[in-house]
Short mmCIF file of C-alpha atoms in Angstrom, two decimals:
data_model
loop_
_atom_site.label_atom_id
_atom_site.label_comp_id
_atom_site.label_asym_id
_atom_site.label_seq_id
_atom_site.Cartn_x
_atom_site.Cartn_y
_atom_site.Cartn_z
CA MET A 1 0.00 0.00 0.00
CA ASN A 2 1.20 3.49 -0.71
CA SER A 3 0.84 6.46 1.63
CA THR A 4 -2.30 7.75 -0.12
CA THR A 5 -4.04 4.41 0.29
CA ASN A 6 -2.95 4.23 3.94
CA GLY A 7 -4.28 7.73 4.56
CA LEU A 8 -7.62 6.89 2.98
CA ALA A 9 -7.90 3.65 4.97
CA GLU A 10 -7.16 5.49 8.23
CA ALA A 11 -9.70 8.20 7.35
CA LEU A 12 -12.32 5.52 6.64
CA ARG A 13 -11.60 3.75 9.94
CA ALA A 14 -11.87 7.03 11.84
CA SER A 15 -15.11 7.85 10.04
CA LEU A 16 -16.63 4.45 10.88
CA LYS A 17 -15.62 4.79 14.54
CA ASP A 18 -17.13 8.28 14.68
CA ARG A 19 -20.32 7.02 13.01
CA GLU A 20 -20.68 4.29 15.63
CA ARG A 21 -20.09 6.79 18.45
CA LEU A 22 -22.73 9.13 17.01
CA HIS A 23 -25.17 6.26 16.54
CA GLN A 24 -24.81 5.35 20.23
CA GLU A 25 -25.24 8.98 21.27
CA VAL A 26 -28.43 9.34 19.22
CA ALA A 27 -29.80 6.14 20.78
CA ARG A 28 -29.01 7.48 24.27
CA LEU A 29 -30.65 10.84 23.55
CA ARG A 30 -33.76 9.17 22.13
CA GLU A 31 -34.05 7.05 25.24
CA ILE A 32 -33.82 9.97 27.69
CA ALA A 33 -36.15 12.14 25.59
CA HIS A 34 -39.02 9.90 26.69
CA GLU A 35 -38.26 9.94 30.40
CA PRO A 36 -41.05 11.48 32.46
CA ILE A 37 -40.49 14.69 34.37
CA ALA A 38 -41.28 14.77 38.08
CA ILE A 39 -41.61 18.00 40.03
CA VAL A 40 -40.91 16.87 43.58
CA GLY A 41 -41.35 20.13 45.42
CA VAL A 42 -41.84 23.81 44.75
CA GLY A 43 -41.05 26.47 47.31
CA CYS A 44 -40.43 29.75 45.53
CA ARG A 45 -42.06 33.05 44.77
CA PHE A 46 -43.01 33.60 41.16
CA PRO A 47 -44.48 36.57 39.28
CA GLY A 48 -47.64 36.51 37.22
CA GLY A 49 -50.05 35.38 39.92
CA VAL A 50 -48.41 31.97 40.33
CA ARG A 51 -49.53 30.73 43.75
CA SER A 52 -49.19 26.96 43.44
CA ALA A 53 -47.33 24.18 41.65
CA GLY A 54 -50.36 23.85 39.36
CA ASP A 55 -50.15 27.54 38.44
CA LEU A 56 -46.44 27.17 37.75
CA TRP A 57 -47.02 24.14 35.53
CA SER A 58 -49.69 26.07 33.62
CA VAL A 59 -47.23 28.92 32.97
CA VAL A 60 -44.47 26.53 31.87
CA SER A 61 -46.64 24.28 29.69
CA ARG A 62 -48.25 27.21 27.90
CA GLY A 63 -44.99 29.13 27.49
CA ARG A 64 -46.45 32.23 29.11
CA ASP A 65 -44.31 35.26 29.84
CA VAL A 66 -44.90 36.34 33.45
CA ILE A 67 -41.93 38.65 33.94
CA SER A 68 -42.85 41.80 35.82
CA GLY A 69 -41.14 44.76 37.44
CA PHE A 70 -39.60 44.83 40.90
CA PRO A 71 -42.08 45.24 43.76
CA GLY A 72 -42.32 48.82 44.96
CA ASP A 73 -42.86 47.88 48.59
CA ARG A 74 -39.49 46.24 49.29
CA GLY A 75 -37.39 49.34 49.94
CA TRP A 76 -35.12 48.86 46.94
#
C-alpha cells in the first residue's frame, strides 16, 4: 500500500468509529427524551399570579411570559 491508500484507509476507519459513536449517542438521547419529568417540590415566589405548583405548571406548559417589574414595597 502506498501512503495515499494508507491515509484513505485510516480516514475511513476514523469515520466508521465516529459514526458508531454518534449512533450510540443518538440512541441514548432518544431514550432519555421519553423519560417522564417529576416536580418533587416547589417552594419559591413567582411573578404573574403563580400561587401553586399547578399555576407554575400552567405557565411553563403554555410558554407564558410572566416577567414583571420589581415590587415597589421592598425598599429597593
